[in-house]
């Protein structure tokens, strides 16, 4: 803190506010991790007991509910760890990363046109998870994921477009909230638990970037990711 007294007072107040907010977020995150972790044991015991029951309509439904609860707990842990975990940064070739993800996630429905390498500084594991979630969503809900990578004024621009029905305007932002699902059924095979996009946005924003969804003029949905080259 330097400068005139009023500047130092303002800086001191800002630092105190930042420390309080950081402490609040960390406490909430740790509480979420602890709660989700503690739920694992009773859920595992419940699943073992359900497995021992005779197969009836009721036991099958109960087993499905326990499996859904377990999936939600695991997804919540992943989300909380993604927020709290600090990973070292390193140089990443976005071209190679996207190419590998398309091969892994594609299931025959994704494409990526090769281009020259584009290196930038990121947290590689976190960024891999964020982009994987976006590509997987495009394939799951839109049938395909057409991935492109360009560079604009020191910014890496990644487009992930599908050929699905798109989304209403009022859902384009809402689907990034935790536990909001694109697919309304209660099947985990088709709809997940609604944390994929929340995790992706949290990671991308932590890199100083942005991600937004847009309906395409000819149908389909585009996830547009912008990442500063040399991000934190």
XYZ file of C-alpha atoms in Angstrom:
232
model
C 0.000 0.000 0.000
C 1.575 3.227 -1.187
C 0.508 6.771 -2.014
C -1.705 9.274 -0.214
C -3.588 8.233 2.900
C -6.959 7.982 1.120
C -5.444 5.667 -1.508
C -3.872 3.505 1.195
C -7.184 3.342 3.081
C -9.029 2.309 -0.078
C -6.394 -0.340 -0.862
C -6.570 -1.681 2.691
C -10.369 -1.915 2.539
C -10.224 -3.662 -0.835
C -7.665 -6.193 0.411
C -9.803 -6.935 3.474
C -12.861 -7.459 1.279
C -10.914 -9.750 -1.053
C -9.599 -11.805 1.876
C -13.099 -12.200 3.321
C -14.557 -13.260 -0.027
C -11.735 -15.743 -0.609
C -12.196 -17.200 2.863
C -15.964 -17.437 2.352
C -15.622 -19.234 -0.993
C -12.991 -21.622 0.379
C -15.116 -22.471 3.415
C -18.177 -23.133 1.277
C -16.151 -25.261 -1.137
C -14.565 -27.310 1.635
C -17.971 -27.841 3.241
C -19.358 -29.059 -0.086
C -16.452 -31.466 -0.563
C -16.770 -32.806 2.989
C -20.532 -33.290 2.721
C -20.301 -35.046 -0.638
C -17.457 -37.242 0.604
C -19.353 -38.251 3.736
C -22.388 -39.235 1.679
C -20.385 -41.891 -0.149
C -20.356 -44.380 2.740
C -24.114 -44.576 3.413
C -24.840 -44.629 -0.308
C -22.444 -47.539 -0.787
C -24.100 -49.403 2.094
C -27.537 -48.722 0.596
C -26.422 -50.021 -2.781
C -25.070 -53.247 -1.255
C -28.369 -53.847 0.542
C -30.368 -53.155 -2.621
C -28.221 -55.646 -4.557
C -29.260 -58.337 -2.053
C -32.992 -57.763 -2.586
C -35.071 -59.899 -4.911
C -35.467 -58.258 -8.295
C -38.838 -56.568 -8.291
C -40.178 -53.387 -9.818
C -39.626 -51.627 -6.505
C -36.042 -52.859 -6.019
C -35.110 -51.936 -9.591
C -36.457 -48.420 -9.066
C -34.663 -48.143 -5.717
C -31.390 -49.252 -7.293
C -31.770 -46.625 -10.029
C -32.352 -43.918 -7.421
C -29.266 -44.930 -5.420
C -27.166 -44.930 -8.606
C -28.464 -41.466 -9.483
C -27.584 -40.184 -6.006
C -24.091 -41.647 -6.307
C -23.619 -39.984 -9.666
C -24.689 -36.628 -8.225
C -22.280 -36.992 -5.301
C -19.372 -37.837 -7.607
C -20.223 -34.951 -9.943
C -20.480 -32.547 -7.008
C -17.084 -33.653 -5.732
C -15.615 -33.146 -9.195
C -17.149 -29.681 -9.404
C -15.919 -28.647 -5.959
C -12.428 -29.979 -6.577
C -12.324 -28.166 -9.903
C -13.051 -24.902 -8.109
C -10.613 -25.447 -5.265
C -7.728 -27.286 -6.908
C -4.679 -25.241 -7.930
C -2.821 -26.791 -10.868
C 0.499 -25.530 -12.182
C 0.448 -23.843 -15.575
C 2.449 -25.024 -18.550
C 2.708 -24.504 -22.293
C -0.146 -26.255 -24.125
C -0.583 -26.840 -27.847
C -4.293 -26.174 -28.273
C -4.274 -27.765 -31.722
C -2.960 -31.062 -30.378
C -5.209 -30.930 -27.305
C -8.371 -30.435 -29.386
C -7.304 -33.103 -31.869
C -6.847 -35.655 -29.082
C -10.148 -34.726 -27.456
C -12.054 -35.127 -30.725
C -10.586 -38.620 -31.120
C -11.449 -39.566 -27.538
C -14.940 -38.048 -27.261
C -16.073 -38.267 -30.849
C -17.768 -41.669 -30.953
C -17.819 -41.020 -34.690
C -19.611 -37.693 -34.331
C -16.875 -35.071 -33.956
C -14.490 -33.419 -36.384
C -11.547 -31.057 -36.163
C -9.679 -29.642 -39.126
C -5.897 -29.853 -38.530
C -4.021 -26.548 -38.415
C -0.630 -25.280 -37.298
C 0.240 -25.598 -33.596
C -1.016 -22.831 -31.302
C 0.831 -22.698 -27.986
C -0.391 -20.880 -24.904
C 0.017 -21.129 -21.131
C -2.816 -22.918 -19.351
C -3.571 -25.430 -16.617
C -3.601 -28.451 -18.944
C -5.684 -30.959 -16.966
C -8.344 -28.413 -16.081
C -8.590 -27.049 -19.620
C -8.766 -30.586 -21.001
C -11.735 -31.314 -18.724
C -13.546 -28.100 -19.675
C -13.208 -28.625 -23.428
C -14.042 -32.333 -23.114
C -17.320 -31.433 -21.382
C -18.258 -29.008 -24.176
C -17.415 -31.449 -26.987
C -19.183 -34.307 -25.228
C -22.305 -32.152 -24.761
C -22.341 -31.264 -28.459
C -22.179 -34.923 -29.482
C -24.718 -36.024 -26.852
C -27.365 -33.402 -27.531
C -26.615 -32.283 -31.078
C -25.357 -35.449 -32.751
C -22.045 -33.944 -33.881
C -19.308 -31.598 -32.704
C -17.667 -29.524 -35.423
C -14.622 -28.027 -33.708
C -12.575 -25.133 -35.083
C -9.655 -23.147 -33.674
C -8.618 -19.664 -34.777
C -6.546 -16.817 -33.371
C -7.662 -13.206 -33.041
C -5.501 -10.454 -31.565
C -3.803 -12.572 -28.936
C -6.934 -14.597 -28.219
C -7.553 -18.258 -29.013
C -11.104 -18.719 -30.319
C -12.585 -22.219 -30.136
C -15.948 -22.982 -31.731
C -17.822 -26.207 -30.957
C -20.949 -26.445 -33.109
C -23.600 -29.152 -33.229
C -26.627 -29.885 -35.388
C -29.221 -30.281 -32.659
C -32.422 -28.300 -32.033
C -30.653 -25.473 -30.211
C -31.986 -23.821 -27.069
C -34.566 -21.144 -26.242
C -33.015 -17.748 -25.560
C -33.871 -17.908 -21.861
C -31.888 -21.144 -21.452
C -28.649 -20.122 -23.203
C -27.274 -18.692 -19.964
C -29.270 -20.748 -17.465
C -27.704 -24.069 -18.520
C -24.356 -22.947 -17.087
C -25.820 -22.994 -13.580
C -25.040 -26.097 -11.474
C -27.564 -28.963 -11.740
C -29.465 -27.404 -14.660
C -29.897 -30.126 -17.270
C -30.331 -29.783 -21.004
C -32.222 -33.051 -21.090
C -35.307 -33.309 -18.881
C -35.502 -37.072 -18.378
C -34.161 -38.598 -15.179
C -31.887 -40.954 -17.073
C -28.195 -40.445 -16.317
C -27.377 -42.128 -19.612
C -29.019 -39.311 -21.570
C -29.022 -36.350 -19.257
C -26.216 -36.523 -16.702
C -26.609 -34.537 -13.495
C -26.204 -31.021 -14.866
C -22.675 -30.046 -13.821
C -20.731 -30.411 -17.086
C -21.304 -26.870 -18.355
C -20.884 -25.348 -14.885
C -17.500 -27.047 -14.547
C -16.482 -25.939 -18.047
C -17.358 -22.272 -17.426
C -15.679 -22.211 -14.002
C -12.426 -23.544 -15.469
C -12.476 -21.286 -18.529
C -13.206 -18.176 -16.461
C -10.362 -19.113 -14.104
C -8.100 -18.884 -17.172
C -9.350 -15.380 -17.895
C -11.534 -16.591 -20.751
C -15.210 -16.711 -21.626
C -17.643 -19.313 -22.925
C -21.101 -18.648 -24.306
C -23.773 -20.560 -26.196
C -25.393 -19.254 -29.388
C -28.098 -20.666 -31.628
C -26.861 -20.938 -35.218
C -28.852 -19.411 -38.115
C -29.111 -22.745 -39.949
C -29.927 -24.740 -36.832
C -27.776 -26.164 -34.103
C -25.946 -24.713 -31.133
C -22.450 -23.241 -30.876
C -20.274 -23.089 -27.792
C -17.863 -20.191 -28.350
C -14.752 -20.222 -26.154
C -12.312 -17.320 -26.021
C -9.037 -17.779 -24.160
C -6.264 -15.196 -23.823
C -2.980 -16.617 -25.049
C -0.682 -16.643 -22.086
C -3.604 -17.044 -19.661
C -3.008 -17.668 -15.969
